[in-house]
Coordinates of C-alpha atoms in Angstrom, one line a residue:
Chain A
M29 CA -5.6 25.4 5.1
N30 CA -8.7 24.2 6.9
R31 CA -12.2 24.5 5.6
V32 CA -13.1 27.6 7.6
T33 CA -10.1 29.7 6.6
K34 CA -10.6 28.5 3.0
W35 CA -14.2 29.7 3.0
S36 CA -13.5 33.0 4.6
A37 CA -10.7 33.6 2.2
T38 CA -13.1 32.9 -0.8
C39 CA -15.8 35.1 0.7
A40 CA -13.4 37.9 1.5
S41 CA -11.9 38.1 -2.0
A42 CA -15.4 38.0 -3.5
G43 CA -16.4 40.9 -1.2
I44 CA -13.4 42.9 -2.1
I45 CA -14.1 42.5 -5.9
L46 CA -17.8 43.5 -5.4
V47 CA -16.9 46.6 -3.3
A48 CA -14.2 47.7 -5.8
W49 CA -16.7 47.1 -8.7
E50 CA -19.4 49.2 -7.0
T51 CA -17.0 52.0 -6.1
L52 CA -15.3 52.3 -9.5
V53 CA -18.6 52.3 -11.4
R54 CA -20.0 55.1 -9.2
R55 CA -16.7 57.1 -9.1
F56 CA -16.4 57.2 -12.9
E57 CA -20.1 57.4 -13.5
V58 CA -20.3 54.5 -15.9
P59 CA -23.7 54.4 -17.5
E60 CA -25.8 51.4 -16.2
Y61 CA -26.4 50.0 -19.7
L62 CA -22.6 49.5 -20.1
L63 CA -21.8 48.1 -16.7
P64 CA -24.3 48.2 -13.9
P65 CA -23.1 48.2 -10.3
P66 CA -23.6 45.0 -8.2
S67 CA -26.3 46.8 -6.2
A68 CA -28.4 47.4 -9.3
I69 CA -27.9 43.8 -10.4
W70 CA -29.0 42.6 -7.0
Q71 CA -32.1 44.8 -7.0
K72 CA -33.0 43.6 -10.5
F73 CA -32.5 40.0 -9.5
W74 CA -35.1 40.2 -6.7
Q75 CA -37.5 42.3 -8.8
T76 CA -37.5 39.7 -11.6
L77 CA -37.1 36.6 -9.4
S78 CA -40.4 34.9 -10.5
V79 CA -39.7 35.3 -14.2
Q80 CA -36.1 34.3 -13.7
L81 CA -37.3 31.1 -11.9
E82 CA -39.8 30.4 -14.7
E83 CA -37.3 30.8 -17.5
I84 CA -34.4 28.9 -15.7
A85 CA -36.9 26.0 -15.1
F86 CA -37.4 25.7 -18.8
T87 CA -33.6 25.9 -19.5
A88 CA -32.9 23.4 -16.7
A89 CA -35.4 20.9 -18.1
T90 CA -33.9 21.0 -21.6
T91 CA -30.4 20.9 -20.2
L92 CA -31.0 17.9 -17.9
T93 CA -33.0 16.0 -20.5
G94 CA -30.2 16.4 -23.0
L95 CA -27.6 15.5 -20.4
L96 CA -29.4 12.4 -19.3
A97 CA -29.7 11.3 -22.9
A98 CA -26.0 12.0 -23.4
L99 CA -25.2 9.9 -20.3
V100 CA -27.3 6.9 -21.6
V101 CA -26.0 7.1 -25.2
G102 CA -22.4 7.9 -24.2
V103 CA -22.2 4.9 -21.8
L104 CA -23.9 2.6 -24.4
L105 CA -21.4 3.7 -27.1
A106 CA -18.6 3.2 -24.6
L107 CA -19.8 -0.3 -24.0
V108 CA -19.9 -0.9 -27.8
V109 CA -16.3 0.2 -28.4
T110 CA -15.2 -1.8 -25.3
Y111 CA -16.8 -5.1 -26.2
V112 CA -17.4 -5.1 -30.0
E113 CA -14.0 -5.1 -31.6
P114 CA -15.2 -4.7 -35.2
L115 CA -17.3 -1.6 -34.4
R116 CA -14.5 0.1 -32.5
S117 CA -12.7 1.0 -35.8
I118 CA -16.0 2.5 -37.1
V119 CA -17.3 4.3 -34.0
L120 CA -14.0 5.9 -32.9
P121 CA -13.0 7.7 -36.2
A122 CA -16.7 8.7 -36.7
F123 CA -16.7 10.3 -33.3
A124 CA -13.4 12.1 -33.8
A125 CA -14.7 13.5 -37.1
F126 CA -18.0 14.5 -35.5
N127 CA -16.2 16.2 -32.6
G128 CA -14.4 18.3 -35.2
I129 CA -17.6 20.0 -36.1
P130 CA -18.4 22.9 -33.7
K131 CA -21.9 21.9 -32.5
I132 CA -22.8 25.5 -32.1
A133 CA -22.4 26.0 -35.8
I134 CA -25.1 23.5 -36.6
A135 CA -27.6 25.0 -34.2
P136 CA -29.4 27.0 -36.9
L137 CA -29.8 23.8 -38.9
L138 CA -31.4 22.1 -35.9
V139 CA -33.9 24.9 -35.6
T140 CA -34.7 24.4 -39.3
W141 CA -35.3 20.7 -38.7
F142 CA -36.9 20.7 -35.4
G143 CA -38.6 24.1 -35.0
L144 CA -38.7 26.6 -32.2
G145 CA -39.8 24.3 -29.3
A146 CA -37.7 22.4 -26.8
E147 CA -36.4 19.8 -29.2
P148 CA -33.5 21.6 -30.8
K149 CA -32.4 22.8 -27.3
I150 CA -32.4 19.3 -25.9
L151 CA -30.6 18.1 -29.0
L152 CA -27.8 20.7 -28.6
A153 CA -27.4 20.0 -24.9
F154 CA -27.2 16.3 -25.8
L155 CA -24.6 16.8 -28.6
L156 CA -22.4 19.0 -26.4
G157 CA -22.5 16.6 -23.4
L158 CA -22.1 13.4 -25.4
F159 CA -18.4 13.6 -26.2
P160 CA -16.8 13.9 -22.8
I161 CA -19.1 11.3 -21.3
F162 CA -18.4 8.8 -24.1
V163 CA -14.6 9.3 -24.0
N164 CA -14.4 9.1 -20.2
A165 CA -16.7 6.1 -19.9
A166 CA -14.8 4.2 -22.6
T167 CA -11.5 5.0 -20.8
G168 CA -12.9 3.9 -17.5
L169 CA -14.3 0.6 -18.9
S170 CA -11.1 -0.4 -20.6
E171 CA -8.2 1.0 -18.5
I172 CA -7.9 -1.8 -16.1
E173 CA -4.7 -3.7 -15.2
P174 CA -4.7 -6.8 -17.4
D175 CA -3.6 -8.8 -14.3
V176 CA -6.9 -8.1 -12.6
I177 CA -8.8 -9.5 -15.6
D178 CA -6.5 -12.6 -15.7
L179 CA -7.0 -13.2 -12.0
A180 CA -10.8 -12.9 -12.4
R181 CA -10.7 -15.4 -15.3
L182 CA -8.7 -17.9 -13.3
S183 CA -11.4 -17.8 -10.6
G184 CA -14.0 -18.6 -13.1
G185 CA -15.1 -15.1 -13.8
T186 CA -17.5 -14.6 -16.8
E187 CA -17.4 -11.5 -18.9
F188 CA -20.6 -10.3 -17.3
R189 CA -19.3 -10.7 -13.8
I190 CA -16.0 -8.9 -14.7
F191 CA -18.1 -6.1 -16.3
R192 CA -20.3 -5.7 -13.2
K193 CA -17.7 -6.0 -10.5
V194 CA -14.6 -4.6 -12.1
R195 CA -15.1 -2.6 -15.3
L196 CA -18.3 -0.7 -14.3
M197 CA -16.9 0.1 -10.9
N198 CA -13.7 1.3 -12.4
A199 CA -15.6 3.5 -14.9
L200 CA -17.8 5.3 -12.2
P201 CA -15.3 7.9 -11.1
Y202 CA -14.4 8.6 -14.8
I203 CA -18.1 9.1 -15.6
A204 CA -18.6 11.4 -12.5
D205 CA -15.6 13.5 -13.7
A206 CA -17.2 13.6 -17.2
M207 CA -20.5 14.8 -15.8
K208 CA -18.7 17.8 -14.2
V209 CA -17.5 18.8 -17.7
A210 CA -20.6 17.7 -19.6
F211 CA -23.1 19.6 -17.4
P212 CA -21.9 23.1 -18.1
L213 CA -21.4 22.1 -21.8
A214 CA -25.0 20.9 -22.0
L215 CA -26.1 24.2 -20.5
V216 CA -24.2 26.1 -23.2
G217 CA -26.1 24.0 -25.8
A218 CA -29.5 24.7 -24.3
I219 CA -28.8 28.5 -24.0
V220 CA -27.4 28.8 -27.5
G221 CA -30.5 27.0 -28.7
E222 CA -32.6 29.6 -26.9
F223 CA -30.6 32.4 -28.5
I224 CA -31.3 31.1 -31.9
G225 CA -35.1 30.6 -31.7
G226 CA -38.2 30.3 -29.6
N227 CA -39.5 32.5 -26.9
R228 CA -38.7 30.6 -23.7
G229 CA -35.8 30.0 -21.4
I230 CA -33.1 32.1 -19.6
G231 CA -31.4 32.6 -23.0
Q232 CA -34.5 34.5 -24.3
L233 CA -34.6 36.6 -21.1
I234 CA -31.0 37.6 -21.7
L235 CA -31.8 38.5 -25.2
S236 CA -34.8 40.6 -24.2
G237 CA -32.5 42.4 -21.6
Q238 CA -30.0 43.1 -24.3
F239 CA -32.6 44.3 -26.8
N240 CA -34.1 46.8 -24.2
L241 CA -30.6 47.9 -23.0
D242 CA -31.6 46.5 -19.7
T243 CA -28.1 45.4 -18.8
P244 CA -28.9 44.8 -15.1
L245 CA -31.4 42.1 -16.3
V246 CA -28.7 40.4 -18.4
F247 CA -26.4 40.3 -15.3
A248 CA -29.2 39.1 -13.1
C249 CA -29.7 36.2 -15.5
L250 CA -26.0 35.4 -15.2
V251 CA -26.5 35.2 -11.5
T252 CA -29.4 32.8 -11.9
I253 CA -27.4 30.6 -14.4
T254 CA -24.4 30.5 -12.0
V255 CA -26.6 29.3 -9.1
F256 CA -28.1 26.6 -11.3
T257 CA -24.6 25.4 -12.5
S258 CA -23.4 25.3 -8.9
V259 CA -26.4 23.2 -7.8
G260 CA -25.6 20.8 -10.7
I261 CA -21.9 20.4 -9.9
G262 CA -22.9 20.1 -6.3
A263 CA -25.2 17.1 -7.1
V264 CA -22.3 15.3 -8.8
A265 CA -20.1 16.0 -5.7
V266 CA -22.8 14.5 -3.5
F267 CA -22.9 11.4 -5.7
E268 CA -19.1 11.1 -5.4
R269 CA -19.2 11.5 -1.6
V270 CA -21.9 8.8 -1.3
F271 CA -20.8 6.3 -3.8
L272 CA -17.1 7.0 -4.4
G273 CA -16.0 7.7 -0.9
W274 CA -12.8 5.6 -1.3
R275 CA -11.7 8.0 -4.0
L276 CA -12.0 11.1 -1.9
S277 CA -9.9 9.5 0.9
Q278 CA -7.4 8.4 -1.7
R279 CA -7.1 12.0 -3.0
R280 CA -6.6 13.5 0.4
R281 CA -3.3 11.7 0.8
Chain B
M4 CA 3.0 -39.2 -16.6
T5 CA 2.0 -39.9 -13.0
E6 CA -1.7 -40.0 -12.1
A7 CA -1.3 -37.6 -9.2
A8 CA 0.4 -34.8 -11.2
V9 CA -1.4 -31.5 -10.7
V10 CA 0.5 -30.0 -13.6
S11 CA 2.4 -31.8 -16.2
A12 CA 4.1 -29.9 -19.1
D13 CA 5.3 -32.1 -22.0
A14 CA 7.7 -30.6 -24.6
V15 CA 6.0 -27.2 -24.4
G16 CA 7.2 -24.6 -26.9
M17 CA 6.2 -21.0 -27.3
R18 CA 7.0 -18.7 -30.2
F19 CA 6.4 -14.9 -30.1
G20 CA 6.7 -13.6 -33.7
G21 CA 9.8 -15.2 -35.0
Q22 CA 11.4 -15.7 -31.6
Q23 CA 11.4 -19.0 -29.8
A24 CA 10.8 -18.0 -26.2
I25 CA 10.4 -21.5 -24.7
D26 CA 11.5 -24.7 -26.3
N27 CA 10.9 -28.4 -25.3
L28 CA 10.0 -27.5 -21.7
S29 CA 8.8 -30.4 -19.5
F30 CA 8.1 -30.8 -15.8
E31 CA 5.6 -32.1 -13.3
V32 CA 4.2 -30.7 -10.1
H33 CA 2.5 -33.0 -7.7
D34 CA -0.3 -32.5 -5.2
G35 CA 0.8 -30.4 -2.2
E36 CA 4.2 -29.6 -3.6
F37 CA 5.9 -26.2 -3.4
V38 CA 7.9 -25.9 -6.6
A39 CA 10.1 -22.9 -7.4
I40 CA 11.2 -21.8 -10.9
V41 CA 14.4 -19.8 -11.2
G42 CA 16.4 -18.8 -14.2
P43 CA 18.1 -15.8 -15.9
S44 CA 16.0 -12.8 -16.9
G45 CA 13.9 -13.2 -20.0
C46 CA 14.1 -17.0 -20.1
G47 CA 10.3 -17.4 -20.1
K48 CA 9.5 -18.0 -16.4
S49 CA 6.4 -15.8 -16.5
T50 CA 5.4 -17.2 -19.9
T51 CA 5.6 -20.7 -18.4
L52 CA 3.2 -19.7 -15.6
R53 CA 0.8 -18.2 -18.1
I54 CA 0.8 -21.3 -20.2
V55 CA 0.3 -23.6 -17.2
S56 CA -2.7 -21.4 -16.1
G57 CA -4.2 -21.5 -19.5
L58 CA -4.1 -17.7 -19.9
A59 CA -1.7 -18.3 -22.8
T60 CA -1.6 -21.2 -25.2
A61 CA 1.6 -22.9 -26.1
T62 CA 2.5 -23.1 -29.8
S63 CA 3.7 -26.7 -29.4
G64 CA 3.6 -29.4 -26.8
T65 CA 0.8 -30.0 -24.2
V66 CA 0.1 -29.0 -20.6
R67 CA -2.2 -31.1 -18.5
A68 CA -3.9 -30.2 -15.2
H69 CA -5.1 -33.2 -13.3
G70 CA -4.7 -35.3 -16.4
S71 CA -6.8 -33.2 -18.8
E72 CA -5.3 -30.9 -21.4
V73 CA -5.4 -27.2 -20.6
M74 CA -7.2 -25.5 -23.4
R75 CA -8.6 -22.4 -21.6
P76 CA -7.9 -20.6 -18.4
L77 CA -8.1 -23.0 -15.4
Q78 CA -11.2 -22.4 -13.3
D79 CA -9.9 -23.4 -9.9
A80 CA -6.4 -21.9 -10.0
A81 CA -5.2 -18.6 -8.6
M82 CA -2.4 -16.2 -9.4
V83 CA -0.4 -13.8 -7.4
F84 CA 1.5 -11.2 -9.4
Q85 CA 4.4 -9.0 -8.7
A86 CA 2.0 -6.0 -8.2
P87 CA -0.8 -6.6 -5.7
V88 CA -3.4 -5.4 -8.2
L89 CA -6.1 -4.8 -5.6
L90 CA -9.3 -3.0 -6.6
P91 CA -9.0 0.5 -5.0
W92 CA -12.7 0.8 -4.2
R93 CA -12.8 -2.4 -2.2
R94 CA -11.7 -2.8 1.4
T95 CA -9.3 -5.6 2.5
V96 CA -12.0 -8.2 3.1
E97 CA -13.9 -7.3 -0.1
N98 CA -10.7 -7.5 -2.1
I99 CA -10.1 -11.0 -0.7
L100 CA -13.7 -11.9 -1.6
L101 CA -13.3 -11.0 -5.2
T102 CA -12.4 -14.5 -6.3
A103 CA -15.6 -15.9 -4.8
E104 CA -17.7 -13.3 -6.5
M105 CA -16.0 -14.0 -9.8
R106 CA -16.8 -17.6 -9.4
G107 CA -20.4 -16.5 -8.9
E108 CA -20.7 -17.5 -5.3
P109 CA -22.3 -15.3 -2.7
A110 CA -19.7 -13.3 -0.9
A111 CA -21.4 -13.8 2.5
A112 CA -20.7 -17.6 2.4
H113 CA -16.9 -16.8 2.2
R114 CA -16.7 -13.9 4.6
E115 CA -15.7 -16.0 7.6
R116 CA -12.9 -17.7 5.7
A117 CA -11.8 -14.4 4.3
G118 CA -11.5 -13.0 7.8
K119 CA -9.6 -16.1 8.9
L120 CA -7.1 -15.8 6.1
A121 CA -6.7 -12.1 6.8
R122 CA -5.8 -12.9 10.4
L123 CA -3.5 -15.8 9.3
A124 CA -1.7 -13.3 7.1
G125 CA -1.3 -10.8 9.9
L126 CA -3.9 -8.3 8.6
E127 CA -6.0 -8.3 11.8
G128 CA -7.2 -4.8 12.4
F129 CA -6.9 -3.8 8.7
E130 CA -9.9 -5.7 7.4
R131 CA -11.8 -2.4 6.8
H132 CA -8.9 -0.5 5.2
Y133 CA -8.7 0.5 1.6
P134 CA -5.6 -0.6 -0.4
H135 CA -4.2 2.9 -0.4
E136 CA -4.2 2.9 3.4
L137 CA -2.0 -0.3 3.5
S138 CA 1.8 -0.7 3.0
G139 CA 3.1 -2.5 0.0
G140 CA 3.8 -5.6 2.0
M141 CA 0.3 -5.6 3.4
Q142 CA -1.2 -5.1 0.0
Q143 CA 0.6 -8.2 -1.2
R144 CA -0.6 -10.2 1.8
V145 CA -4.2 -9.2 0.7
S146 CA -3.5 -10.4 -2.8
I147 CA -2.2 -13.7 -1.4
C148 CA -5.3 -14.1 0.8
R149 CA -7.5 -13.4 -2.3
A150 CA -5.6 -16.1 -4.2
L151 CA -6.1 -18.6 -1.3
L152 CA -9.8 -17.9 -0.6
L153 CA -11.2 -20.7 -2.7
D154 CA -8.5 -23.1 -1.8
P155 CA -7.2 -23.3 -5.4
S156 CA -5.9 -26.7 -6.6
L157 CA -3.0 -24.7 -8.0
L158 CA -1.5 -21.5 -6.8
L159 CA 0.7 -19.7 -9.3
M160 CA 3.0 -17.0 -8.0
D161 CA 4.9 -14.7 -10.4
E162 CA 7.7 -13.0 -8.4
P163 CA 5.2 -12.1 -5.7
F164 CA 7.8 -10.3 -3.6
G165 CA 9.7 -8.7 -6.4
A166 CA 8.4 -5.2 -5.8
L167 CA 9.2 -5.2 -2.1
D168 CA 12.3 -4.0 -0.3
V169 CA 14.8 -6.6 0.9
M170 CA 13.8 -6.6 4.6
T171 CA 10.0 -6.9 3.9
R172 CA 10.7 -9.4 1.2
E173 CA 12.5 -11.8 3.6
K174 CA 9.8 -11.4 6.2
M175 CA 7.1 -12.1 3.6
G176 CA 8.9 -15.3 2.5
F177 CA 8.6 -16.6 6.1
E178 CA 5.0 -15.4 6.2
L179 CA 4.2 -17.3 3.1
Q180 CA 5.8 -20.5 4.4
R181 CA 3.7 -20.2 7.6
I182 CA 0.5 -19.6 5.6
W183 CA 1.4 -22.5 3.2
T184 CA 2.1 -24.8 6.1
A185 CA -1.5 -24.2 7.3
T186 CA -3.1 -24.5 3.8
R187 CA -0.8 -26.9 1.9
N188 CA -1.9 -25.8 -1.6
T189 CA 0.1 -26.9 -4.6
V190 CA 2.3 -23.9 -5.5
L191 CA 4.4 -23.0 -8.6
F192 CA 6.5 -20.1 -7.6
V193 CA 8.6 -18.0 -10.0
T194 CA 11.5 -16.0 -8.4
H195 CA 14.7 -14.2 -9.1
S196 CA 16.0 -14.9 -5.6
I197 CA 18.0 -18.1 -5.1
S198 CA 17.7 -17.9 -1.3
E199 CA 13.9 -17.3 -1.5
A200 CA 13.6 -20.4 -3.8
I201 CA 15.6 -22.6 -1.3
L202 CA 13.8 -21.3 1.8
L203 CA 10.3 -21.9 0.4
S204 CA 10.3 -24.8 -2.0
D205 CA 10.4 -28.6 -2.1
R206 CA 12.0 -28.6 -5.5
I207 CA 13.7 -26.0 -7.7
L208 CA 13.4 -26.0 -11.4
V209 CA 16.3 -24.1 -13.1
M210 CA 15.5 -22.8 -16.5
S211 CA 18.0 -22.2 -19.3
P212 CA 18.5 -18.8 -21.0
R213 CA 16.1 -18.2 -24.0
P214 CA 14.8 -20.3 -25.5
G215 CA 13.8 -21.5 -22.0
R216 CA 13.6 -25.2 -21.0
I217 CA 14.0 -27.0 -17.7
K218 CA 17.7 -27.5 -17.3
T219 CA 17.9 -29.1 -13.8
D220 CA 15.5 -30.2 -11.2
I221 CA 17.0 -29.8 -7.7
P222 CA 15.3 -31.2 -4.7
V223 CA 15.5 -29.2 -1.5
A224 CA 15.7 -31.6 1.4
L225 CA 15.9 -29.0 4.2
E226 CA 13.5 -29.7 7.1
R227 CA 10.5 -27.4 7.7
P228 CA 9.8 -25.0 9.1
R229 CA 12.7 -23.1 7.7
S230 CA 13.9 -20.0 9.5
V231 CA 16.7 -17.5 9.6
E232 CA 18.7 -20.3 11.2
T233 CA 18.4 -22.3 8.0
L234 CA 20.5 -19.7 6.2
K235 CA 23.4 -20.8 8.4
D236 CA 22.9 -24.5 7.6
P237 CA 25.9 -25.7 5.4
R238 CA 23.5 -27.6 3.2
F239 CA 21.8 -24.2 2.4
G240 CA 25.1 -22.8 1.2
E241 CA 25.8 -25.8 -0.9
L242 CA 22.4 -25.7 -2.5
A243 CA 22.8 -22.0 -3.2
V244 CA 26.1 -22.6 -4.9
T245 CA 24.6 -25.4 -7.0
V246 CA 21.6 -23.4 -8.1
R247 CA 23.8 -20.4 -8.9
E248 CA 26.1 -22.5 -11.0
Q249 CA 23.2 -24.0 -12.9
I250 CA 21.8 -20.6 -13.7
E251 CA 25.1 -19.1 -14.8
T252 CA 26.6 -22.0 -16.9
T253 CA 24.9 -22.4 -20.2

């Protein structure tokens, strides 16, 4: 299928779902607080656009700050387990145990420790994003054909040159893949953080909608969140296109 | 020990766990020579290459390169493996340039030679292709160019054509001879193919079954360049029989 047919198929199926939703809700007179029709959501979305933007900006800031921290710390930890043999046996089991704790479950604890500001939200976003980035970066740094490393050594390659020209380049696509998973996870962290405490962010707007039985507002928030997520994933895709073009052409085959 | 020996292995032994893989293995390779190593599967041919290159350390005996004992990976050697092991994010020329970058030299200074080698290896028009856009035979040519880029004092080849189909393999053998005639690097070449060994080398070292040692050293006195015609030469047939007998009798 070429791009145009693919796009029109996607748009057509989305259109059919929306029309069916609108028709069924009206036909069976479903109350708006249970399930609003798409038209009501759309209307609410535009009515509340400025407050939506204000709140998603806060959520975006905490999400991206947490994600950036997860990227830096995840890659650093991956470097540690790749290069420091004795630490590998400490870091890996600790990480596995840590990953066994549902991070959402410690969210109330984070509010107790760090208050109602941005900090616990950033921390939750960081904690949720960290694991996939660390695991993928560690895999990308170490899963290299041993022959390549041997060849590099025989040409006089130092560890640093092998890292820069081979390991890091090998890890980039793994890290890009991890970002696509870590970004929505970090967003989950930020929004859950907002649910639990504070008075800012798109999570708080959802809660106020729910509290006032303003279900169209809740749905309008979901639309905003979806747009934000798409932009984030799109940014990673642009990075791939610009820096990892070889990989896209490899995939097309 | 001759002064000119690029490699000299003296009573080399290698144990893996309780197994003696190589025992009392000795040979010399001289400057500009093309030496083939043949032997039954598992006799330690690849291990021998790794020890010579310094990537592995023998458990007994000594290996010298240009007279000095090999204690760590050689810095001016190059290796071609059975798989091309190219970096998928680099195009043909950038893959060839990897050895220069690993030595810490600017790639720009070697670009011209890389292009020259690519043309010599029949890769003209494919300089800007990624590995996945090349055939298996072409990928292996790239890996040979990469190994030759810095004019290594010793080129180690570990069954470089082992993964190719028979037709491509034969063609690559003649290609390698042509490239080698132009560069004259010292080569140590491990292969399973007796005819490949005879067609390419000046000398064939036959290894015994595990624990491997050099059993016979057979000179190949056929004139170069060797071609498909050489296969019909009666001396080729005799050599092939001799080598086969040496491999099969224990």
